mmCIF file of C-alpha atoms in Angstrom:
data_model
loop_
_atom_site.group_PDB
_atom_site.id
_atom_site.type_symbol
_atom_site.label_atom_id
_atom_site.label_comp_id
_atom_site.label_asym_id
_atom_site.label_seq_id
_atom_site.Cartn_x
_atom_site.Cartn_y
_atom_site.Cartn_z
ATOM 1 C CA GLU A 1 0.000 0.000 0.000
ATOM 2 C CA THR A 2 1.314 3.438 -0.958
ATOM 3 C CA VAL A 3 0.064 6.586 0.762
ATOM 4 C CA PHE A 4 0.906 10.156 -0.289
ATOM 5 C CA TYR A 5 0.958 13.119 2.090
ATOM 6 C CA TRP A 6 0.982 16.574 0.502
ATOM 7 C CA ILE A 7 2.090 19.512 2.643
ATOM 8 C CA HIS A 8 1.457 23.003 1.259
ATOM 9 C CA PHE A 9 3.266 25.932 2.856
ATOM 10 C CA ASN A 10 4.624 29.374 1.993
ATOM 11 C CA PHE A 11 8.355 30.081 2.121
ATOM 12 C CA ALA A 12 9.514 33.683 1.795
ATOM 13 C CA GLY A 13 13.281 33.114 2.053
ATOM 14 C CA GLU A 14 15.887 32.293 -0.588
ATOM 15 C CA TRP A 15 16.160 28.729 -1.896
ATOM 16 C CA THR A 16 18.011 26.777 -4.562
ATOM 17 C CA ASN A 17 17.186 23.553 -6.346
ATOM 18 C CA GLY A 18 19.217 20.861 -8.094
ATOM 19 C CA GLU A 19 22.978 21.014 -8.589
ATOM 20 C CA GLU A 20 23.340 24.433 -6.955
ATOM 21 C CA ALA A 21 22.146 22.952 -3.659
ATOM 22 C CA ALA A 22 24.536 19.981 -3.857
ATOM 23 C CA ALA A 23 27.477 21.948 -2.442
ATOM 24 C CA PRO A 24 27.911 21.867 1.374
ATOM 25 C CA VAL A 25 25.843 24.531 3.105
ATOM 26 C CA HIS A 26 27.635 26.279 5.937
ATOM 27 C CA PRO A 27 25.597 27.224 9.008
ATOM 28 C CA PRO A 28 25.563 30.915 9.977
ATOM 29 C CA ARG A 29 28.398 32.177 12.134
ATOM 30 C CA GLN A 30 26.068 32.759 15.083
ATOM 31 C CA PRO A 31 23.701 29.802 15.372
ATOM 32 C CA TRP A 32 21.871 31.432 18.288
ATOM 33 C CA MET A 33 20.615 34.113 15.894
ATOM 34 C CA SER A 34 17.410 33.566 13.905
ATOM 35 C CA ALA A 35 19.049 32.877 10.514
ATOM 36 C CA TYR A 36 19.449 29.195 9.668
ATOM 37 C CA THR A 37 20.118 27.259 6.465
ATOM 38 C CA MET A 38 18.535 23.854 5.886
ATOM 39 C CA GLN A 39 19.399 21.362 3.164
ATOM 40 C CA PHE A 40 17.262 18.413 2.064
ATOM 41 C CA PRO A 41 17.839 15.756 -0.590
ATOM 42 C CA GLN A 42 15.105 15.544 -3.226
ATOM 43 C CA SER A 43 14.278 12.015 -2.068
ATOM 44 C CA GLN A 44 15.454 9.893 0.828
ATOM 45 C CA MET A 45 14.661 6.936 3.053
ATOM 46 C CA LEU A 46 13.986 8.334 6.527
ATOM 47 C CA PRO A 47 15.779 6.486 9.345
ATOM 48 C CA ASN A 48 13.052 7.648 11.769
ATOM 49 C CA PHE A 49 10.070 6.996 9.525
ATOM 50 C CA THR A 50 7.748 6.151 12.432
ATOM 51 C CA LEU A 51 8.392 9.548 14.034
ATOM 52 C CA ALA A 52 7.798 11.317 10.718
ATOM 53 C CA LEU A 53 4.554 9.408 10.229
ATOM 54 C CA ARG A 54 3.435 10.510 13.698
ATOM 55 C CA GLN A 55 4.028 14.183 12.801
ATOM 56 C CA LEU A 56 2.149 13.795 9.507
ATOM 57 C CA ALA A 57 -0.806 12.228 11.307
ATOM 58 C CA LYS A 58 -0.749 15.067 13.837
ATOM 59 C CA LEU A 59 -0.782 17.650 11.028
ATOM 60 C CA MET A 60 -3.769 15.899 9.451
ATOM 61 C CA GLU A 61 -5.590 15.926 12.778
ATOM 62 C CA LEU A 62 -4.806 19.603 13.422
ATOM 63 C CA SER A 63 -6.077 20.620 9.973
ATOM 64 C CA THR A 64 -9.628 19.925 11.174
ATOM 65 C CA GLU A 65 -9.313 21.981 14.374
ATOM 66 C CA ASN A 66 -9.987 25.663 14.965
ATOM 67 C CA ARG A 67 -7.241 27.689 13.245
ATOM 68 C CA SER A 68 -6.430 29.936 16.208
ATOM 69 C CA SER A 69 -5.997 27.052 18.626
ATOM 70 C CA ALA A 70 -4.150 24.758 16.200
ATOM 71 C CA PHE A 71 -1.722 27.231 14.619
ATOM 72 C CA LEU A 72 1.227 26.900 17.011
ATOM 73 C CA LYS A 73 0.787 23.136 17.284
ATOM 74 C CA GLU A 74 0.882 22.910 13.475
ATOM 75 C CA GLN A 75 4.092 24.959 13.376
ATOM 76 C CA GLN A 76 5.676 22.730 16.007
ATOM 77 C CA SER A 77 4.786 19.523 14.148
ATOM 78 C CA PHE A 78 5.944 20.958 10.839
ATOM 79 C CA LEU A 79 9.315 22.042 12.294
ATOM 80 C CA GLU A 80 9.766 18.609 13.850
ATOM 81 C CA LEU A 81 9.083 17.052 10.440
ATOM 82 C CA LEU A 82 11.668 19.354 8.833
ATOM 83 C CA ARG A 83 14.173 18.332 11.508
ATOM 84 C CA LEU A 84 13.622 14.656 10.732
ATOM 85 C CA LEU A 85 14.021 15.313 6.993
ATOM 86 C CA GLU A 86 17.212 17.253 7.583
ATOM 87 C CA GLU A 87 18.635 14.547 9.846
ATOM 88 C CA GLY A 88 17.844 11.941 7.204
ATOM 89 C CA GLY A 89 20.034 13.658 4.623
ATOM 90 C CA GLU A 90 22.719 14.748 7.054
ATOM 91 C CA SER A 91 24.847 11.625 6.850
ATOM 92 C CA ARG A 92 25.357 12.098 3.099
ATOM 93 C CA SER A 93 25.793 15.880 2.962
ATOM 94 C CA ALA A 94 27.812 16.835 6.056
ATOM 95 C CA SER A 95 31.544 17.149 5.482
ATOM 96 C CA PRO A 96 34.084 15.995 8.116
ATOM 97 C CA ALA A 97 34.907 19.659 8.804
ATOM 98 C CA MET A 98 31.234 20.490 9.393
ATOM 99 C CA LYS A 99 30.738 17.482 11.676
ATOM 100 C CA LEU A 100 33.743 18.444 13.809
ATOM 101 C CA ALA A 101 32.773 22.127 13.883
ATOM 102 C CA GLU A 102 29.260 21.224 15.025
ATOM 103 C CA SER A 103 30.651 18.859 17.682
ATOM 104 C CA THR A 104 32.923 21.669 18.872
ATOM 105 C CA GLU A 105 29.990 24.073 18.954
ATOM 106 C CA ALA A 106 27.893 21.611 20.978
ATOM 107 C CA TYR A 107 30.734 21.041 23.452
ATOM 108 C CA ILE A 108 31.291 24.784 23.910
ATOM 109 C CA LYS A 109 27.586 25.386 24.519
ATOM 110 C CA GLN A 110 27.493 22.628 27.121
ATOM 111 C CA TYR A 111 30.646 23.638 29.013
ATOM 112 C CA TYR A 112 30.933 27.382 28.305
ATOM 113 C CA GLN A 113 30.947 28.153 32.050
ATOM 114 C CA ALA A 114 34.109 26.086 32.569
ATOM 115 C CA ASP A 115 37.687 27.169 31.917
ATOM 116 C CA LEU A 116 37.830 25.988 28.295
ATOM 117 C CA LYS A 117 40.973 26.075 26.164
ATOM 118 C CA ASN A 118 41.884 24.661 22.761
ATOM 119 C CA GLU A 119 43.695 21.828 24.538
ATOM 120 C CA THR A 120 40.505 21.007 26.487
ATOM 121 C CA LEU A 121 38.556 20.745 23.236
ATOM 122 C CA ALA A 122 41.273 18.594 21.663
ATOM 123 C CA GLU A 123 41.211 16.183 24.580
ATOM 124 C CA ALA A 124 37.409 15.990 24.641
ATOM 125 C CA LEU A 125 36.910 15.650 20.872
ATOM 126 C CA HIS A 126 40.042 13.561 20.129
ATOM 127 C CA PHE A 127 41.377 15.845 17.400
ATOM 128 C CA HIS A 128 44.477 18.022 17.181
ATOM 129 C CA PRO A 129 43.702 21.576 18.376
ATOM 130 C CA ASN A 130 45.000 23.079 15.106
ATOM 131 C CA TYR A 131 42.576 20.930 13.107
ATOM 132 C CA ILE A 132 39.674 21.954 15.339
ATOM 133 C CA VAL A 133 40.587 25.631 14.860
ATOM 134 C CA ARG A 134 40.816 25.146 11.092
ATOM 135 C CA CYS A 135 37.387 23.471 10.910
ATOM 136 C CA MET A 136 35.757 26.172 13.044
ATOM 137 C CA LYS A 137 37.238 28.882 10.833
ATOM 138 C CA GLU A 138 36.019 27.109 7.708
ATOM 139 C CA ILE A 139 32.456 26.564 8.951
ATOM 140 C CA TYR A 140 31.811 29.417 11.428
ATOM 141 C CA ASP A 141 34.447 31.896 10.265
ATOM 142 C CA CYS A 142 35.922 32.199 13.770
ATOM 143 C CA THR A 143 38.184 30.304 16.165
ATOM 144 C CA PRO A 144 36.742 28.140 18.966
ATOM 145 C CA MET A 145 37.866 30.683 21.583
ATOM 146 C CA ALA A 146 36.226 33.559 19.685
ATOM 147 C CA TYR A 147 33.027 31.496 19.430
ATOM 148 C CA LEU A 148 33.228 30.728 23.163
ATOM 149 C CA GLN A 149 33.590 34.402 24.056
ATOM 150 C CA GLU A 150 30.666 35.472 21.867
ATOM 151 C CA TYR A 151 28.469 32.713 23.272
ATOM 152 C CA ARG A 152 29.348 33.709 26.852
ATOM 153 C CA LEU A 153 28.482 37.322 26.097
ATOM 154 C CA GLU A 154 25.169 36.306 24.513
ATOM 155 C CA GLN A 155 24.326 34.377 27.693
ATOM 156 C CA ALA A 156 25.340 37.411 29.755
ATOM 157 C CA LYS A 157 22.919 39.584 27.759
ATOM 158 C CA LEU A 158 20.084 37.203 28.620
ATOM 159 C CA LEU A 159 20.976 37.247 32.317
ATOM 160 C CA LEU A 160 21.180 41.048 32.352
ATOM 161 C CA ILE A 161 17.647 41.211 30.974
ATOM 162 C CA LYS A 162 16.064 38.337 32.900
ATOM 163 C CA THR A 163 17.694 38.625 36.337
ATOM 164 C CA GLU A 164 18.648 41.245 38.889
ATOM 165 C CA TRP A 165 22.030 39.651 39.527
ATOM 166 C CA SER A 166 25.058 41.848 39.998
ATOM 167 C CA ILE A 167 27.544 42.299 37.139
ATOM 168 C CA ALA A 168 30.124 40.283 39.087
ATOM 169 C CA GLN A 169 27.677 37.410 39.587
ATOM 170 C CA ILE A 170 26.738 37.370 35.899
ATOM 171 C CA ALA A 171 30.387 37.505 34.848
ATOM 172 C CA GLU A 172 31.180 34.474 36.992
ATOM 173 C CA GLU A 173 28.049 32.622 35.885
ATOM 174 C CA VAL A 174 28.973 32.814 32.186
ATOM 175 C CA GLY A 175 32.610 31.844 32.665
ATOM 176 C CA PHE A 176 34.530 35.106 33.160
ATOM 177 C CA ARG A 177 36.871 34.982 36.149
ATOM 178 C CA HIS A 178 37.441 38.760 36.397
ATOM 179 C CA THR A 179 34.600 41.288 36.372
ATOM 180 C CA PRO A 180 36.580 44.230 34.865
ATOM 181 C CA TYR A 181 37.679 42.025 31.972
ATOM 182 C CA PHE A 182 34.072 40.875 31.455
ATOM 183 C CA SER A 183 32.842 44.501 31.405
ATOM 184 C CA SER A 184 35.546 45.439 28.915
ATOM 185 C CA CYS A 185 34.689 42.520 26.606
ATOM 186 C CA PHE A 186 30.963 43.236 26.910
ATOM 187 C CA LYS A 187 31.421 46.912 25.991
ATOM 188 C CA GLN A 188 33.551 45.996 22.999
ATOM 189 C CA TYR A 189 30.964 43.411 21.872
ATOM 190 C CA CYS A 190 27.754 45.399 22.485
ATOM 191 C CA GLY A 191 29.006 48.969 22.235
ATOM 192 C CA MET A 192 27.981 49.802 25.819
ATOM 193 C CA PRO A 193 28.754 48.651 29.387
ATOM 194 C CA PRO A 194 26.624 45.891 30.965
ATOM 195 C CA LEU A 195 24.683 48.264 33.258
ATOM 196 C CA GLN A 196 23.750 50.560 30.376
ATOM 197 C CA PHE A 197 22.610 47.510 28.383
ATOM 198 C CA ARG A 198 20.404 46.429 31.302
ATOM 199 C CA ARG A 199 18.843 49.893 31.723
ATOM 200 C CA GLN A 200 17.450 49.696 28.183
ATOM 201 C CA PHE A 201 15.088 46.940 29.325
ATOM 202 C CA LEU A 202 14.009 48.360 32.683
#
């Protein structure tokens, strides 16, 4: 038995089709920003077909519900389906450099509060530190330590907005050992000191 599911949706961004899309697609330099590039093969055998089928069934069910109450649930199911499609084609399209850069990114995000160095990453990921740096530069256009610093500062921005913690407490929480150095880095990154940044949202 063969069953077809047709999903109609609008896409306002840029897209390519065919040979142009065959080249590796590099993720944006700052994955915590809203921009994101996805790449799907024209056809594929999904490794998690049961999960995809569940999302399709959920979309069918939601299509009969009230639009206002079903909208966000539909978006969630659709994004989960896109994730499964992307994961299905990942094994064929991801280069070794991209895989290592993404592993480095994931490690940094998990342990950004610790005292990370290139040697720490090399030991954890089992690659030479120079190779890790080269892959990060190729994929994210920055070194692992530059990525770490930017990620720490992005986390600091969230804490400045969401908490009433002192600057020293926030600096320590995101991995900076010295508050003056944190303030200096923050001002250079955001164009203003941490306190001035916080006052914008009071």
